[in-house]
Amino acid sequence: MALDKGEITKIAKLARLTINDEKIPEYTASLSSILDLVEQLQAVDTNNIEPMAHPLDATQRLREDAVTETNQRDDYQKIAPATEDGLYLVPKVID
Amino acid sequence: MAWETVIGLEIHVQLSTQSKIFSGSATTFGAEPNTQASLVDLGMPGVLPVLNADAVKKAITFGVAIDANINQKSDFARKNYFYPDLPKGYQISQLDLPIVGEGHLDITLEDGTVKRVGVTRAHLEEDAGKSLHEDYHGMTGIDLNRAGTPLLEIVSEPDMRSAEEAIAYVKTIHSLIQYLGISDGNMAEGSMRCDINISLRPTGQEEYGTRTETKNVNSFRFIEKAIRGEVIRQMDELEAGNKINQETRLYDSNKDETRPMRSKEEANDYRYFPDPDLLPVITTDEFIQGIKDALPELPWQKLERFQTEYELKEYDARVLTASKTLANYFETVVTTSGAKAKLAANWVTSELLGALNKSNTDIQQSPVSAEEFGGLLKRIADETITGKSAKTVFEAMLNGEGGADEIIKAKDLEQEKDSGAIEALVDEVIAANPDQVAKFLEAEDSKKKRFIGFFVGQIMKASKGKANPQQVNQLLAQKLK
């Protein structure tokens, strides 16, 4: 399956990646070849095979509902570029 | 042209667990920013989510109550989008195998009509953090305390045809989640938020029109207003020959209108895929049966019981069972007072709810507890005080002047049972109003009642509300001949 330039640009935008225009043909080719592989896999007859959400044949273990974490805000915020009033500060985003 | 409104709702309910859905952080509302945000909630690399058993249990409890199929194999997916209050860059949600499958809920409209609304599914997911856009030097402040709070997203079929039906459905869900004890339902604190899908189609047409989605509406009043506004907007567009854009809109309560969200044209491309960090959740028959067996009395069952056990009218029973807290309050009043259920129902629905309404508080914050209120009704039931004095006592209780007995004593409100004393009052009032007596004697039978009312009023006033009105009536009937 061949992707076109527009799709590559859209994928990059959704992933918040800035890409160099010159690189687009290269990305188009390599991403398309990944999809070719998926296409090959899709050719396999999977009738009567239960879909698999996880490669391990195991069941999710559940945690008891109990508070086990303590407040470590000061430690966590040491690596944040900007904080104020206990908040993490990020460039302004508004919908 | 005549248009039919088609509404479907997605309701997000915060489940009232102690800890978050995938981490051991607390979920307490109103904590200092980021003091309840652990490494998992912050989306740090190298951490793993571990599912909270109680969130699963609460979700299934809801499913069982709406008679839904429970998917005994359920899995989690990543919903990818970028926003700073979602540090991982994806929300853990469910797509293919939601924990709760198809079910239904019956809603009752104002006129008493019952309508069945289909529930498509209900799935577990994590809440995002909060963005504070007020000025932090042109930056946005992020509080991740809410990130990872368990949510149950309840998706309805597009079965509702008016704002009234939508509100009735939301109220039914709101009451149900509190009855089930799976959420506190506190809308002001965001425990229940609603996304509203609305489309119009020419009446009689089967095919649905193009819909818009109005996001994050968080009060009954705003839901109603948002729907009414959006229906009119779509109607105007369609009448003008324009097309409706499928888009996400926001309700602006200040302007009372919906407007499109900016920069979100690609937001619906969430690129879901199974979350490799979480294994499928398997629930056993025994587990589900255990939840079924432990299911509390449901709102519609309580409504039924109040009508049979207490012989209440449907309307009163409906008012009293609208919330679990109110229903419990009423039942405590009945048991502590020993009063007839009807008397208790009247006092709770008119006096108590009236007073709460006036002070804009709800039953949970009632200044008079059910036991105290029962104590007051007990004194009406055993005829210690008259209904009229009881209102004075209740006012004093609302002002925090103490319990019923204490106030009755302090204000000397005990009913006058000495018939000699009452008779003296009756004579006094008759003697003081010769004109009224003359008019009464001349009046036609049909008009006599009005004059009797005057005398009763005067006597009650003279007795400071302490005379027994029935006794007064009897005495008057004897004396005014």
XYZ file of C-alpha atoms in Angstrom:
576
model
C 0.000 0.000 0.000
C 1.493 3.286 -1.090
C 1.108 6.361 1.087
C 1.155 9.783 -0.483
C 2.820 12.976 0.630
C -0.359 14.360 2.168
C -0.763 11.339 4.439
C 2.830 11.562 5.613
C 2.358 15.225 6.480
C -0.847 14.435 8.352
C 0.729 11.592 10.346
C 3.618 13.858 11.275
C 1.220 16.542 12.380
C -0.806 14.145 14.530
C 2.422 12.929 16.139
C 3.607 16.522 16.654
C 6.731 15.875 14.578
C 8.389 18.513 12.445
C 9.737 16.854 9.331
C 12.059 18.100 6.676
C 10.326 18.330 3.269
C 13.323 16.719 1.573
C 12.900 13.650 3.761
C 9.274 13.080 2.780
C 9.988 10.690 -0.140
C 12.196 8.573 2.142
C 9.527 8.407 4.881
C 6.866 7.665 2.302
C 8.839 4.709 1.008
C 9.735 3.223 4.387
C 6.283 3.661 5.949
C 4.691 2.220 2.801
C 6.901 -0.848 3.045
C 5.758 -1.384 6.644
C 2.167 -1.276 5.428
C 3.095 -3.772 2.688
C 4.192 -6.157 5.410
C 0.884 -5.619 7.219
C -0.884 -6.342 3.966
C 0.960 -9.642 3.714
C -0.156 -10.516 7.220
C -3.719 -9.602 6.363
C -3.680 -12.140 3.558
C -3.575 -14.925 6.157
C -6.938 -16.590 6.705
C -7.845 -15.803 10.333
C -11.347 -17.197 10.333
C -12.102 -19.074 13.557
C -9.153 -17.448 15.286
C -9.988 -15.343 18.294
C -8.652 -11.780 18.041
C -5.810 -11.127 20.437
C -5.428 -7.907 22.386
C -2.146 -8.949 23.945
C 0.601 -11.385 22.928
C 0.693 -12.964 26.387
C -1.945 -15.505 27.171
C -2.489 -14.142 30.631
C -5.082 -12.229 32.606
C -4.792 -8.759 34.083
C -4.114 -8.817 37.800
C -6.169 -6.336 39.746
C -4.990 -4.046 42.489
C -6.901 -3.560 45.716
C -8.419 -0.073 45.955
C -6.070 1.520 48.455
C -4.026 4.722 48.522
C -0.374 3.696 48.505
C 1.248 6.841 47.092
C 2.340 9.783 49.194
C 2.817 13.356 48.134
C 6.227 13.732 46.482
C 5.466 16.817 44.497
C 8.639 18.664 45.455
C 10.826 15.834 44.199
C 8.870 15.374 40.990
C 8.867 19.072 40.218
C 12.639 19.392 40.502
C 12.998 18.210 36.910
C 10.158 20.365 35.556
C 11.308 23.339 33.452
C 8.771 25.673 35.097
C 6.399 25.442 38.052
C 4.374 27.908 40.074
C 1.858 27.527 42.921
C 2.385 23.774 42.675
C 1.372 23.753 39.002
C 3.458 22.592 36.071
C 3.733 25.475 33.601
C 3.546 24.823 29.860
C 3.237 27.062 26.811
C -0.268 28.460 26.574
C -2.827 26.131 25.024
C -6.449 27.072 24.546
C -9.228 25.361 22.643
C -40.627 22.115 7.461
C -41.194 20.029 10.567
C -37.983 18.712 12.102
C -37.391 15.893 14.505
C -34.605 16.226 17.065
C -32.381 13.206 17.651
C -30.209 13.167 20.777
C -27.644 10.693 22.046
C -25.621 11.251 25.206
C -22.199 10.247 26.449
C -22.082 10.633 30.200
C -18.766 10.535 32.038
C -19.147 9.435 35.629
C -16.263 9.641 38.087
C -16.261 6.428 40.090
C -15.909 6.965 43.828
C -12.839 4.829 44.454
C -10.266 5.756 47.081
C -7.365 5.489 44.671
C -6.929 6.090 40.956
C -7.760 3.603 38.238
C -4.134 2.705 37.423
C -2.138 4.014 40.397
C -2.235 4.195 44.179
C -2.701 7.980 44.296
C -5.636 9.413 46.217
C -8.644 10.805 44.343
C -9.759 13.329 46.977
C -11.338 16.409 45.433
C -9.842 19.813 46.096
C -6.333 18.793 47.211
C -3.370 21.123 46.657
C -2.294 20.972 42.985
C -0.203 17.956 41.998
C -0.051 16.492 45.498
C -2.025 13.482 44.268
C -0.079 12.880 41.086
C 2.324 9.934 41.185
C 4.871 8.827 38.605
C 2.178 6.796 36.820
C -0.174 9.783 36.699
C 2.654 12.008 35.470
C 3.319 9.640 32.567
C 6.937 9.015 33.527
C 8.807 6.421 31.468
C 9.300 2.970 32.943
C 6.096 2.820 34.973
C 3.221 0.408 34.517
C -0.504 0.870 35.104
C -2.139 -1.639 37.468
C -5.924 -1.807 37.291
C -8.009 -0.959 40.375
C -10.324 -3.880 41.260
C -12.968 -1.578 42.724
C -13.262 0.422 39.480
C -14.010 -2.841 37.660
C -16.533 -3.818 40.308
C -18.310 -0.460 40.207
C -18.518 -0.550 36.409
C -20.041 -4.025 36.468
C -22.460 -2.933 39.206
C -23.774 -0.285 36.832
C -24.002 -2.828 34.011
C -25.967 -5.273 36.142
C -28.382 -2.511 37.243
C -29.242 -1.590 33.645
C -29.629 -5.214 32.650
C -26.637 -5.048 30.317
C -24.434 -7.723 28.845
C -21.205 -7.835 30.805
C -18.188 -8.587 28.649
C -16.399 -11.167 30.724
C -13.360 -10.591 28.580
C -12.626 -6.906 28.315
C -9.570 -5.006 27.166
C -7.955 -1.578 27.201
C -6.826 0.598 24.318
C -4.817 3.762 23.929
C -6.614 6.801 22.600
C -3.904 9.069 21.271
C -4.012 12.851 21.343
C -1.745 15.621 22.531
C -2.779 17.942 25.270
C -0.680 19.056 28.244
C -3.146 17.766 30.840
C -2.646 14.283 29.373
C 1.055 13.736 29.991
C 1.338 10.267 28.423
C 0.058 11.535 25.064
C -2.726 8.963 25.234
C -5.707 8.210 27.408
C -6.193 4.610 28.494
C -9.731 3.767 27.458
C -11.668 0.855 25.987
C -12.697 0.375 22.380
C -13.522 -3.112 21.116
C -14.450 -4.890 24.300
C -15.944 -2.421 26.788
C -16.632 -3.893 30.213
C -20.368 -3.168 29.929
C -22.177 -4.006 26.706
C -25.706 -3.280 25.561
C -28.341 -2.463 28.189
C -31.276 -0.135 28.718
C -32.855 2.305 31.119
C -36.499 3.340 31.524
C -37.081 7.040 32.037
C -40.279 8.736 33.233
C -41.251 12.040 31.657
C -43.074 14.871 33.461
C -46.436 13.702 32.165
C -45.826 10.210 33.520
C -44.994 8.555 30.189
C -42.328 5.880 30.460
C -39.763 5.615 27.682
C -36.999 3.066 27.237
C -33.597 4.432 26.279
C -30.956 2.061 24.930
C -27.467 2.095 26.391
C -24.957 1.114 23.730
C -22.088 0.478 26.090
C -20.273 1.710 29.177
C -16.512 1.594 29.329
C -13.767 2.320 31.834
C -11.196 5.009 31.199
C -8.965 7.465 33.009
C -9.732 11.140 33.505
C -7.287 13.830 32.337
C -5.739 16.583 34.465
C -6.844 20.199 34.563
C -5.491 23.139 32.611
C -5.632 26.555 34.229
C -5.505 29.226 31.598
C -5.476 32.288 33.824
C -2.331 34.198 33.436
C 0.818 32.489 34.545
C 2.992 34.950 32.594
C 1.398 33.796 29.349
C 1.834 30.139 30.320
C -0.790 27.508 31.180
C -0.776 25.878 34.626
C -1.297 22.108 34.779
C -2.734 20.265 37.772
C -2.575 16.478 37.410
C -4.476 15.540 40.580
C -7.466 14.516 38.482
C -5.364 12.606 35.935
C -6.093 8.897 36.334
C -9.366 9.283 38.248
C -11.549 6.364 37.121
C -14.345 7.264 34.729
C -17.228 5.215 33.454
C -18.334 6.558 30.084
C -21.959 5.637 29.487
C -22.936 5.870 25.832
C -26.622 5.983 24.947
C -28.347 5.101 21.709
C -29.683 8.120 19.767
C -33.069 7.418 21.349
C -34.039 10.782 22.784
C -36.228 13.205 20.847
C -36.273 16.350 22.983
C -34.394 18.267 25.654
C -36.987 17.031 28.194
C -36.226 13.403 27.384
C -32.483 14.035 27.540
C -32.804 15.692 30.958
C -34.997 12.871 32.253
C -32.353 10.375 31.102
C -29.481 12.305 32.701
C -31.408 12.632 35.959
C -32.194 8.924 35.963
C -28.498 8.062 35.506
C -27.569 10.632 38.162
C -29.934 9.107 40.682
C -28.956 5.529 39.765
C -25.193 6.009 40.239
C -25.824 7.421 43.709
C -28.198 4.603 44.629
C -25.555 2.128 43.503
C -22.896 3.982 45.504
C -20.553 3.983 42.520
C -20.216 7.784 42.332
C -21.017 10.754 44.531
C -22.715 12.359 41.511
C -21.488 15.781 42.584
C -21.921 17.719 39.366
C -20.419 20.935 40.712
C -17.175 19.030 41.352
C -17.273 17.455 37.885
C -18.259 13.951 39.020
C -20.668 13.748 36.101
C -20.113 15.432 32.729
C -22.052 15.104 29.572
C -21.277 15.150 25.829
C -24.399 15.757 23.768
C -24.821 14.495 20.205
C -27.577 16.332 18.372
C -28.943 16.079 14.846
C -32.165 17.044 13.118
C -34.061 15.230 10.375
C -37.284 16.028 8.548
C -40.133 14.444 10.508
C -40.857 11.041 9.063
C -37.405 10.539 7.567
C -35.632 7.435 8.773
C -32.067 8.370 7.994
C -30.272 10.456 10.627
C -29.064 13.942 9.806
C -25.485 15.137 10.354
C -24.773 15.513 14.054
C -22.693 17.828 16.171
C -21.193 16.956 19.529
C -21.344 19.500 22.350
C -18.685 18.601 24.888
C -18.367 18.727 28.632
C -21.647 20.178 29.833
C -21.835 19.770 33.583
C -25.211 20.813 34.968
C -28.818 19.837 34.291
C -29.672 23.428 33.438
C -26.776 23.833 31.018
C -27.578 20.516 29.329
C -31.104 21.726 28.698
C -29.973 25.144 27.478
C -27.207 23.713 25.283
C -29.680 21.369 23.591
C -32.316 24.042 23.025
C -29.747 26.447 21.603
C -28.101 23.886 19.342
C -31.457 22.637 18.007
C -32.455 26.184 17.028
C -29.058 26.818 15.429
C -29.255 23.645 13.354
C -32.846 24.365 12.369
C -31.924 27.864 11.179
C -29.025 26.439 9.123
C -31.177 23.739 7.554
C -34.079 26.092 6.865
C -31.637 28.422 5.111
C -30.598 25.521 2.894
C -27.190 25.100 4.534
C -25.518 21.887 5.611
C -24.573 20.980 9.167
C -20.860 20.395 9.674
C -20.018 17.355 11.712
C -17.999 19.039 14.440
C -17.270 19.314 18.122
C -18.761 22.321 19.844
C -18.457 23.913 23.254
C -21.306 25.316 25.310
C -20.574 28.813 26.561
C -22.819 29.339 29.577
C -22.083 33.067 29.728
C -23.351 33.664 26.212
C -25.803 30.742 26.357
C -24.732 29.397 22.966
C -22.594 26.648 21.481
C -19.603 27.457 19.320
C -17.242 25.234 17.363
C -14.007 24.220 19.067
C -11.016 25.670 17.297
C -8.134 23.682 15.831
C -9.691 20.322 16.362
C -10.459 19.246 12.826
C -8.139 16.289 13.188
C -8.875 15.584 16.801
C -11.075 12.620 15.994
C -8.186 10.715 14.504
C -7.312 9.061 17.790
C -5.334 6.150 16.301
C -6.603 3.676 18.881
C -4.600 0.536 19.462
C -4.589 -2.121 22.209
C -2.581 -1.008 25.234
C 0.348 -3.414 25.539
C 0.757 -2.444 29.215
C -2.530 -4.013 30.201
C -3.674 -7.602 29.818
C -7.275 -8.567 29.100
C -9.559 -8.383 32.128
C -11.443 -11.612 32.762
C -14.431 -11.627 35.093
C -15.909 -14.887 36.334
C -19.579 -15.850 36.581
C -19.254 -16.002 40.365
C -17.882 -12.470 40.526
C -20.788 -11.109 38.492
C -23.314 -13.171 40.434
C -21.838 -11.801 43.672
C -22.413 -8.261 42.432
C -25.976 -9.121 41.394
C -26.711 -10.587 44.810
C -25.319 -7.539 46.586
C -27.150 -5.021 44.418
C -28.892 -2.434 46.630
C -32.539 -1.505 46.181
C -32.771 0.355 42.862
C -34.616 3.682 42.452
C -37.550 2.146 40.567
C -37.856 -0.632 43.169
C -37.877 1.893 45.989
C -40.510 3.954 44.164
C -42.716 0.876 43.971
C -42.168 -0.015 47.628
C -42.909 3.521 48.893
C -46.292 3.318 47.190
C -47.199 -0.077 48.624
C -45.511 -0.028 52.034
C -46.282 3.607 52.930
C -49.367 4.010 50.743
C -47.959 7.192 49.246
C -49.257 8.738 46.045
C -47.018 8.112 43.054
C -46.095 11.778 42.861
C -44.945 11.947 46.488
C -43.128 8.636 46.204
C -41.345 9.938 43.124
C -40.239 13.125 44.878
C -39.004 11.187 47.917
C -37.095 8.543 45.935
C -35.480 11.018 43.520
C -32.314 10.722 45.564
C -31.148 7.982 47.861
C -30.244 10.480 50.590
C -33.747 11.939 50.597
C -35.362 8.483 50.584
C -33.228 7.425 53.560
C -34.031 10.683 55.326
C -37.742 10.061 54.898
C -37.536 6.494 56.180
C -35.555 7.588 59.236
C -38.176 10.264 59.937
C -40.951 7.658 59.762
C -39.194 5.251 62.136
C -38.036 7.829 64.680
C -41.319 9.748 64.796
C -43.800 6.897 64.744
C -45.952 9.320 62.727
C -48.119 8.222 59.845
C -46.130 7.969 56.605
C -48.451 10.446 54.951
C -47.805 13.078 57.616
C -44.061 12.465 57.310
C -44.260 12.671 53.500
C -46.141 15.982 53.671
C -43.725 17.507 56.132
C -40.629 16.315 54.284
C -41.796 17.345 50.814
C -43.349 20.695 51.708
C -41.745 22.076 54.878
C -38.286 20.531 54.736
C -37.710 20.643 50.969
C -39.308 24.101 50.877
C -36.882 25.382 53.495
C -33.889 23.740 51.804
C -34.949 25.177 48.477
C -35.221 28.638 49.957
C -31.736 28.504 51.424
C -30.402 26.843 48.265
C -29.041 23.796 50.093
C -29.691 20.161 49.309
C -30.744 17.348 51.566
C -27.149 16.276 52.196
C -26.464 19.605 53.885
C -29.778 19.807 55.730
C -29.290 21.772 58.967
C -31.907 19.540 60.606
C -31.019 15.836 60.710
C -33.576 13.115 59.971
C -33.588 12.095 63.641
C -34.227 15.676 64.758
C -36.955 16.103 62.166
C -38.469 12.808 63.312
C -38.402 14.173 66.862
C -40.538 17.106 65.732
C -43.083 14.938 63.920
C -43.287 12.696 66.956
C -44.679 15.655 68.911
C -47.281 16.324 66.224
C -48.241 12.664 66.149
C -48.681 12.389 69.908
C -50.542 15.708 69.927
C -48.062 17.480 72.162
C -48.104 20.388 69.742
C -50.442 21.577 67.019
C -49.419 21.586 63.357
C -49.276 25.343 63.558
C -46.874 25.395 66.503
C -44.842 22.691 64.762
C -44.023 25.178 62.015
C -42.722 27.610 64.630
C -40.660 24.840 66.197
C -39.279 23.849 62.794
C -38.211 27.435 62.065
C -36.401 27.524 65.377
C -34.729 24.187 64.573
C -33.552 25.616 61.264
C -32.045 28.513 63.209
C -30.129 26.037 65.321
C -32.079 26.729 68.525
C -31.998 23.054 69.496
C -34.115 19.917 69.332
C -37.906 19.885 69.075
C -38.600 19.095 72.751
C -36.177 21.719 73.918
C -37.789 24.399 71.743
C -41.343 23.377 72.677
C -40.401 23.879 76.315
C -38.466 27.103 75.819
C -41.230 28.679 73.758
C -44.023 27.177 75.858
C -45.781 25.694 72.829
C -47.300 22.611 74.350
C -50.830 22.145 73.130
C -53.562 23.424 75.453
C -55.494 20.325 76.402
C -57.464 21.856 79.236
C -60.909 22.236 77.618
C -61.937 24.780 80.289
C -59.092 27.079 79.265
C -59.948 26.706 75.591
C -63.606 27.309 76.284
C -62.697 30.515 78.084
C -60.792 31.671 75.012
C -63.715 30.808 72.742
C -66.092 32.797 74.914
C -63.684 35.690 74.987
C -63.385 35.847 71.227
C -67.144 35.529 70.708
C -67.766 38.325 73.195
C -65.183 40.581 71.565
C -66.704 40.271 68.089
C -70.462 40.862 68.284
C -70.647 42.163 64.678
C -69.101 38.998 63.272
C -71.416 36.865 65.402
C -74.440 38.730 64.059
C -73.231 38.331 60.483
C -72.572 34.671 61.066
C -76.071 34.066 62.367
C -77.619 35.858 59.376
C -75.439 34.160 56.783
C -76.636 31.365 54.534
C -75.369 27.911 55.430
C -72.951 27.808 52.499
C -71.241 30.980 53.698
C -71.076 30.120 57.371
C -67.819 28.247 56.944
C -66.021 31.459 56.132
C -67.066 33.030 59.415
C -66.123 29.944 61.384
C -62.680 30.285 59.825
C -62.465 33.822 61.168
C -63.279 32.723 64.708
C -60.900 29.773 64.620
C -58.161 32.096 63.432
C -58.803 34.570 66.253
C -58.889 31.864 68.886
C -55.717 30.199 67.613
C -54.050 33.577 67.695
C -55.239 34.210 71.251
C -53.913 30.785 72.267
C -50.583 31.488 70.507
C -51.214 28.476 68.303
C -51.514 26.153 71.280
C -55.230 25.347 71.120
C -56.261 22.160 69.396
C -58.061 23.324 66.247
C -60.486 20.394 66.298
C -61.503 21.169 69.839
C -61.937 24.832 68.942
C -64.154 23.892 66.008
C -66.329 21.705 68.186
C -66.741 24.353 70.824
C -67.601 26.987 68.243
C -70.211 24.741 66.691
C -71.824 24.365 70.093
C -71.715 27.994 71.026
C -72.623 29.699 67.778
C -76.159 28.532 67.347
